[in-house]
Short mmCIF file of C-alpha atoms and ligand atoms in Angstrom, two decimals:
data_model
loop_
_atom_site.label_atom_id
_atom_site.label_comp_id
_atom_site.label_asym_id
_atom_site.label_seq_id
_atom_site.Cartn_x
_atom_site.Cartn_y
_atom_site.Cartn_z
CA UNK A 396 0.00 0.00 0.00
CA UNK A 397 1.23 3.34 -0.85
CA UNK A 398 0.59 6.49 1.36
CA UNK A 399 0.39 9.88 -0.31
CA UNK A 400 -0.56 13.33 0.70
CA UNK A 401 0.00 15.50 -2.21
CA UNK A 402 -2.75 16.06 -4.53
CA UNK A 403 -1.10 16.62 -7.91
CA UNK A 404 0.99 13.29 -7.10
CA UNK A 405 -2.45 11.90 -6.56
CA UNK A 406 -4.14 12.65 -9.54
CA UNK A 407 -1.25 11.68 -12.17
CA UNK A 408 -1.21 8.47 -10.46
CA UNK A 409 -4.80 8.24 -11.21
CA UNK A 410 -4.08 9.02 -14.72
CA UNK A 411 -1.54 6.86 -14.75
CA UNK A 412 -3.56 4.10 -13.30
CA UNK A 413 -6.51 4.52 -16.13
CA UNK A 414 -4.13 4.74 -19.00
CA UNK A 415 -3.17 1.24 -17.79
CA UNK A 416 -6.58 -0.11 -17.68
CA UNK A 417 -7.23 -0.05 -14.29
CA UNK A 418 -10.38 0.57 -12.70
CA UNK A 419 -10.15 2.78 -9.77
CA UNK A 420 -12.42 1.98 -6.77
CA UNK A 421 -12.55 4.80 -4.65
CA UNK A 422 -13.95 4.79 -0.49
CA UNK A 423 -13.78 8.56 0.90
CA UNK A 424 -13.87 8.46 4.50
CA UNK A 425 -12.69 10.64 7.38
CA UNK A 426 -10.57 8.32 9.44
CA UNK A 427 -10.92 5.97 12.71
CA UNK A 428 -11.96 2.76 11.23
CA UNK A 429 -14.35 0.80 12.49
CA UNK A 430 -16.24 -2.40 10.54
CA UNK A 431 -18.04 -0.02 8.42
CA UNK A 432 -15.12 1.28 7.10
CA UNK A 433 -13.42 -1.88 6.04
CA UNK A 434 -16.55 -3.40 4.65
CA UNK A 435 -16.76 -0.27 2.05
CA UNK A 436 -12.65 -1.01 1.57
CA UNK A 437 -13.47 -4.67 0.93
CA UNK A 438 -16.45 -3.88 -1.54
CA UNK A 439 -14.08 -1.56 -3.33
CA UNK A 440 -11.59 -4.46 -4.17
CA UNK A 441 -14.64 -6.80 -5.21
CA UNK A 442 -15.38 -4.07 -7.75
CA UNK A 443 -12.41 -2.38 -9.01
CA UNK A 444 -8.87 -3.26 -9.77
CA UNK A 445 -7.03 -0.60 -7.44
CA UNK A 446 -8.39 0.79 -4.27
CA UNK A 447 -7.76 4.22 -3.44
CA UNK A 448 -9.39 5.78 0.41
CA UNK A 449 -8.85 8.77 1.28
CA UNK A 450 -8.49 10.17 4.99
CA UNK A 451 -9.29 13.55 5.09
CA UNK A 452 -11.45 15.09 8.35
CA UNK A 453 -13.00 17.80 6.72
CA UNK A 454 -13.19 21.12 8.18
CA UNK A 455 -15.86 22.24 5.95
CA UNK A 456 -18.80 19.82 7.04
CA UNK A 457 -18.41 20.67 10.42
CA UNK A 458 -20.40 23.82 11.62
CA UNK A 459 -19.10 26.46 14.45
CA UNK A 460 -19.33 24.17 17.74
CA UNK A 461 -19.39 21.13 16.09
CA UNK A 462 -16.97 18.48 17.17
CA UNK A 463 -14.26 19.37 14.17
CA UNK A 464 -11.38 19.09 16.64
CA UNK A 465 -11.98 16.33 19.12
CA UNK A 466 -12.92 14.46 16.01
CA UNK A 467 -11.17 11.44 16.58
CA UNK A 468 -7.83 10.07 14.84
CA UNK A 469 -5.68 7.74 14.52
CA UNK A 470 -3.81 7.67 11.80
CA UNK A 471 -1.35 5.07 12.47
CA UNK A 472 -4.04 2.40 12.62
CA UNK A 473 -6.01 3.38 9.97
CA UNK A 474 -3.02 2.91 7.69
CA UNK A 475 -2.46 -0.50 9.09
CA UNK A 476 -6.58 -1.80 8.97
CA UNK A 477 -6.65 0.18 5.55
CA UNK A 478 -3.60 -2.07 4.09
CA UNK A 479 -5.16 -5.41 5.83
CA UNK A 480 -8.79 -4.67 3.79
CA UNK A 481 -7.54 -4.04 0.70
CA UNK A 482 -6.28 -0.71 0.15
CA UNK A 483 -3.56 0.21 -2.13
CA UNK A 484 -3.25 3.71 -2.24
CA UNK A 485 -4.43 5.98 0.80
CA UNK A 486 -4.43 9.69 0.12
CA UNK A 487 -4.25 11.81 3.12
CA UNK A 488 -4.21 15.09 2.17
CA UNK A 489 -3.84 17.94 4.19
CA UNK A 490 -6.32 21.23 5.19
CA UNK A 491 -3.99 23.96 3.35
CA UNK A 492 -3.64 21.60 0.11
CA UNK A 493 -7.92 21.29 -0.17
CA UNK A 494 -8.91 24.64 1.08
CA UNK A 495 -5.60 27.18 0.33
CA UNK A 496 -5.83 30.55 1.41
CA UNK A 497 -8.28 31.77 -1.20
CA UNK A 498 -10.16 29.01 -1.79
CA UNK A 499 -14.00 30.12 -3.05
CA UNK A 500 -15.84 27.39 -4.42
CA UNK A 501 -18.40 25.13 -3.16
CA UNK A 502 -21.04 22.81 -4.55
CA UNK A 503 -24.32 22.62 -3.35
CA UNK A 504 -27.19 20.35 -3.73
CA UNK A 505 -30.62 22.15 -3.58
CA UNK A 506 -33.43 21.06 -1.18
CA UNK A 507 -32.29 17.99 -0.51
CA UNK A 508 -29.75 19.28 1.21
CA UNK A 509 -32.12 21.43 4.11
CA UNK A 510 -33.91 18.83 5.76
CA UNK A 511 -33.18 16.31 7.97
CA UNK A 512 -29.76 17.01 9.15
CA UNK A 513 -29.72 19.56 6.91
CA UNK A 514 -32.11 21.93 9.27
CA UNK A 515 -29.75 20.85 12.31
CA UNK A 516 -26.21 20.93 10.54
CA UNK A 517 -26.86 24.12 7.68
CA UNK A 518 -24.06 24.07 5.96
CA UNK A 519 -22.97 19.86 6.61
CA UNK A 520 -24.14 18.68 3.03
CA UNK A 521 -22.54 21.63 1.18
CA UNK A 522 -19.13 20.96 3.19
CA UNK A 523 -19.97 16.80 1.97
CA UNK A 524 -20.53 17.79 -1.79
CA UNK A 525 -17.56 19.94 -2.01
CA UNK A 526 -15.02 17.54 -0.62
CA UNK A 527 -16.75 14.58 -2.43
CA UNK A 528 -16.38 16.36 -5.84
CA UNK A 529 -12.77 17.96 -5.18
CA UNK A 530 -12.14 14.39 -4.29
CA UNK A 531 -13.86 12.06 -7.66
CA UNK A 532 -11.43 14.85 -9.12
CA UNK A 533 -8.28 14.13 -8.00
CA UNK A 534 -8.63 10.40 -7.29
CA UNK A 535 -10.32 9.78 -10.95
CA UNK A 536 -12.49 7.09 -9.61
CA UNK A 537 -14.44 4.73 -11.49
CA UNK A 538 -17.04 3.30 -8.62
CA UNK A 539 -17.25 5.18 -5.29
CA UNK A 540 -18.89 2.93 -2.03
CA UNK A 541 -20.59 5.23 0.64
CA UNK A 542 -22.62 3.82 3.57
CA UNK A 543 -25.97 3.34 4.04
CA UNK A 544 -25.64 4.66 7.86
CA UNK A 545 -25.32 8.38 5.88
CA UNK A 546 -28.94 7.61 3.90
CA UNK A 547 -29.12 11.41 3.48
CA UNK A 548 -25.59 11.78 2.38
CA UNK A 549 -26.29 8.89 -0.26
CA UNK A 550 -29.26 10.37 -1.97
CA UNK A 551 -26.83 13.74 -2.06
CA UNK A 552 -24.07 11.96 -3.72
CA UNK A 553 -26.24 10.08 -6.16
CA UNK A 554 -27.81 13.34 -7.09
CA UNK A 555 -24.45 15.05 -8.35
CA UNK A 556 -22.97 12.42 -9.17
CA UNK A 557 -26.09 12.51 -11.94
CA UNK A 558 -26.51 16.29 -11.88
CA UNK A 559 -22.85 16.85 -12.49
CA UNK A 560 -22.41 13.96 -15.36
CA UNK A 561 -19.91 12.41 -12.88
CA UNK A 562 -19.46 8.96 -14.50
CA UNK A 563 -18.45 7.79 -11.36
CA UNK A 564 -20.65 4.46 -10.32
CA UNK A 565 -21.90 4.97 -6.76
CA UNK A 566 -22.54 2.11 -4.50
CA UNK A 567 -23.83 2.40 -1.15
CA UNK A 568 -23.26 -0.42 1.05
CA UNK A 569 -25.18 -1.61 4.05
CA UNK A 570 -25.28 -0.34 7.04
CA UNK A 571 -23.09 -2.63 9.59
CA UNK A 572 -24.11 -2.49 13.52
CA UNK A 573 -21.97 -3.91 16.44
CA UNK A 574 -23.79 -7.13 18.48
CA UNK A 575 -26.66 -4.88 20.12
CA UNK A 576 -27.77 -3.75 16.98
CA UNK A 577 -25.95 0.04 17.76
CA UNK A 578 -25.18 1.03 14.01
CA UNK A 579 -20.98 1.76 13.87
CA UNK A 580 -20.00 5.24 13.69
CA UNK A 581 -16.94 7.06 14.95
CA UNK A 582 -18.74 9.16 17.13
CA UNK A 583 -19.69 6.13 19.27
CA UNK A 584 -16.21 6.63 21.37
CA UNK A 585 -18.07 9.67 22.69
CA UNK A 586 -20.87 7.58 24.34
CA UNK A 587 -19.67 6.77 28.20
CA UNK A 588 -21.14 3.30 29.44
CA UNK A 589 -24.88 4.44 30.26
CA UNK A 590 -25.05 6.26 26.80
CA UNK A 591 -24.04 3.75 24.95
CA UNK A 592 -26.08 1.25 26.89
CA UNK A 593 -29.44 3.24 25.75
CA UNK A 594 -28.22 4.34 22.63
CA UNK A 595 -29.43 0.55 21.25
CA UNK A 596 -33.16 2.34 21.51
CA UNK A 597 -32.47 3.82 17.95
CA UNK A 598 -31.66 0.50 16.33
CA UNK A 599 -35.19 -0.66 18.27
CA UNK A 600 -37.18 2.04 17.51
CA UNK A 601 -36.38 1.06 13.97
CA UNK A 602 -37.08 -2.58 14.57
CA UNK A 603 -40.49 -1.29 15.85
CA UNK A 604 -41.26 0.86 12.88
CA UNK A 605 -40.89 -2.29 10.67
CA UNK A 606 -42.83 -4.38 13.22
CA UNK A 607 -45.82 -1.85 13.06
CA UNK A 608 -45.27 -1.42 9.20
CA UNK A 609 -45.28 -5.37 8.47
CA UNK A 610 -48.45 -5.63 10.95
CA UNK A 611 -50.26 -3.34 8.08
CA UNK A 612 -49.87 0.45 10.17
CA UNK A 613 -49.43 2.68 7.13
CA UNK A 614 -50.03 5.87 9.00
CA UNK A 615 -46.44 7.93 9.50
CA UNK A 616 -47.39 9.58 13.13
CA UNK A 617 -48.23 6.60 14.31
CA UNK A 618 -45.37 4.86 13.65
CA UNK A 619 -42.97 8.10 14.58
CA UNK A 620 -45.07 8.22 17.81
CA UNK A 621 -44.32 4.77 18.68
CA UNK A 622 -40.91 5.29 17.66
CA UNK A 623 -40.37 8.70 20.01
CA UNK A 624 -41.87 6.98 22.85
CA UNK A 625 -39.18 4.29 22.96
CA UNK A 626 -36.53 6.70 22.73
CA UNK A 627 -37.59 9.37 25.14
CA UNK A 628 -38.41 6.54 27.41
CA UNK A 629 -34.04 6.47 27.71
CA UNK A 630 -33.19 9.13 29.93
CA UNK A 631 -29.87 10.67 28.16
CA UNK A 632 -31.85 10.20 24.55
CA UNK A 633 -32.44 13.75 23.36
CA UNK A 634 -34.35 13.38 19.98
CA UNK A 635 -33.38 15.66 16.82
CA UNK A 636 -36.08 14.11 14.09
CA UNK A 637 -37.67 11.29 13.68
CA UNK A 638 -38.53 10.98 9.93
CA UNK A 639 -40.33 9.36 7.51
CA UNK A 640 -40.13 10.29 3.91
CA UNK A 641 -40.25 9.26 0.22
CA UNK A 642 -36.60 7.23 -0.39
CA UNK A 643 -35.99 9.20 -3.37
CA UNK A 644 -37.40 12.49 -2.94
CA UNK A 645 -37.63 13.11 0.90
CA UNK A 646 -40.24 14.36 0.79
CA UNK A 647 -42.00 13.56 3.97
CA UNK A 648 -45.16 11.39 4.01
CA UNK A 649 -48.48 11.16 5.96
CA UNK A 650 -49.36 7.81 4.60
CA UNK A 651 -46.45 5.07 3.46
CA UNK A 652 -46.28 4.40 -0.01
CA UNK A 653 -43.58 2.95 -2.18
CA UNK A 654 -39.89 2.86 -0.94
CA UNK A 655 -39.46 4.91 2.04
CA UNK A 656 -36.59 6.09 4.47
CA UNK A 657 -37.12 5.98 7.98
CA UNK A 658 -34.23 8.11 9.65
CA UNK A 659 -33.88 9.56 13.07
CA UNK A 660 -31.01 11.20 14.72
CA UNK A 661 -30.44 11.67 18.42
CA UNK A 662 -28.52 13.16 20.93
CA UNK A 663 -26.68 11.00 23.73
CA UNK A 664 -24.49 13.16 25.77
CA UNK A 665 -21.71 14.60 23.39
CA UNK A 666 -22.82 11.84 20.50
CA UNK A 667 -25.35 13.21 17.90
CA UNK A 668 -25.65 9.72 16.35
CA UNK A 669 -27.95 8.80 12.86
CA UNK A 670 -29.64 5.59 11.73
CA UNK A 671 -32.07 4.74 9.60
CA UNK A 672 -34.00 1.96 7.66
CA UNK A 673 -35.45 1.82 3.80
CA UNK A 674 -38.46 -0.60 3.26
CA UNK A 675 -41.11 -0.62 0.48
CA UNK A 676 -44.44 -0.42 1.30
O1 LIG B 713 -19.12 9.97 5.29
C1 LIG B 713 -18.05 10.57 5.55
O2 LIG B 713 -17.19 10.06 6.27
C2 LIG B 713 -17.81 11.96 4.98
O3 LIG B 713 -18.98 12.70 4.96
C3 LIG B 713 -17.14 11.94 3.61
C4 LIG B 713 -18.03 11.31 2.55
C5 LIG B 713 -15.83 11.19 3.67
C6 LIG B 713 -16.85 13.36 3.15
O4 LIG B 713 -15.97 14.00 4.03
#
């Protein structure tokens, strides 16, 4: 596995890569690997012939208070889980290389990009869409695997990726949870032991939703009520939406129809953590 920082040495090895024949599979990720991680590194090398992931925490998704510097990292073991799950070129470029002094451009999605947490993080998706497309542009990929956990951020990336005449394949992979059912996310290390003990209600209150969906309940407050009331039952649970919209559009809905998201995101403590579940009805 090769580790490099600078862009331009970045993007001629792309070039390089293509004129060979290669295809480039490409898994953009801010750092701290967990499972999730790896399994979007491990789809990557069942779909492409060279792996690129980049590391880059990006200052511009992160709003003023956010948790931009306690974000956590580890650099040193990502490199080494990145090289054991099939990696072969980790770019890990630095803050003044993307954003210089001067830097004026950014790339933003239109009302898909408000709700959700788009009304609780203004500015997050614009800060996503930018790196993502400074990144397809200097790694030159051919496929690109996001997670499911980041539903929202998926439907974003799909849309430029179409909007913008990418011709980058997207694939979003599952979402993977830890025993309890708690989805993975970095932000996790932020729960201490009674947080993360009742921070298995969101994977439940999903569970729930599908229960009362697969018993026939079509009816989208009754399902988010049944929902809130498991979570708010958790004492440290502080709830920021619990949503259920159109899987395409999200749009919300009164009644379920079609493929829908279900997607909630909650406070524990210091942890705002997401989830979410897509069925057809
Ligand atoms: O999902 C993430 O980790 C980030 O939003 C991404 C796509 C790497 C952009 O910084």
């Amino acid at each position: 596995m090769r580790t490099l920082i600078d862009i331009v040495e970045m993007q001629s090895m792309a070039d390089g890569l293509r004129k060979q024949g290669n295809r480039i599979g490409f898994v953009p990720t801010m750092g701290f690997f967990h499972e999730g991680h790896l399994s979007l590194m491990r789809k990557a090398k069942e779909l492409s012939d060279v792996v690129v992931v980049s590391l880059f925490v990006n200052p511009a998704q992160f709003g003023p208070g956010e948790d931009f510097e306690e974000y956590p990292r580890d650099e040193e073991r990502d490199s080494m889980l990145a090289m054991k799950n099939g990696c072969d070129v980790l770019f890990v470029p630095g803050v003044e290389g993307m954003y210089p002094k001067g830097y004026a451009t950014y790339v933003q999605v239109n009302d898909l990009s408000t709700v959700l947490c788009g009304a609780s993080r203004p500015g997050h998706f614009q800060g996503v869409t930018t790196v993502v497309t400074k990144l397809f542009n200097i790694v030159k990929p051919h496929v690109a695997i996001f997670g499911q956990k980041d539903a929202q951020q998926a439907i974003i990336i799909r849309r430029i990726a179409e909007d913008l005449n990418y011709g980058v394949d997207i694939v979003i992979a599952p979402i993977v949870r830890e025993s309890d059912g708690l989805a993975m996310s970095s932000r996790n290390m932020y729960l201490n032991r009674k947080e993360r003990a009742e921070a298995v209600v969101l994977h439940q209150s999903l569970l729930e939703a599908e229960k009362l969906i697969a018993a026939g309940e079509r009816r989208a407050h009754v399902i988010r009520e049944a929902m809130k009331s498991l979570i708010t039952a958790k004492d440290s649970a502080r709830i920021d939406y619990v949503s259920i919209l159109d899987a395409d559009t999200l749009q919300p809905l009164d009644l379920l129809q079609g493929r829908i998201l279900i997607a909630l995101a909650v406070r524990f403590g210091k942890a705002r953590l997401i989830d979410n579940t897509i069925m057809t009805c």
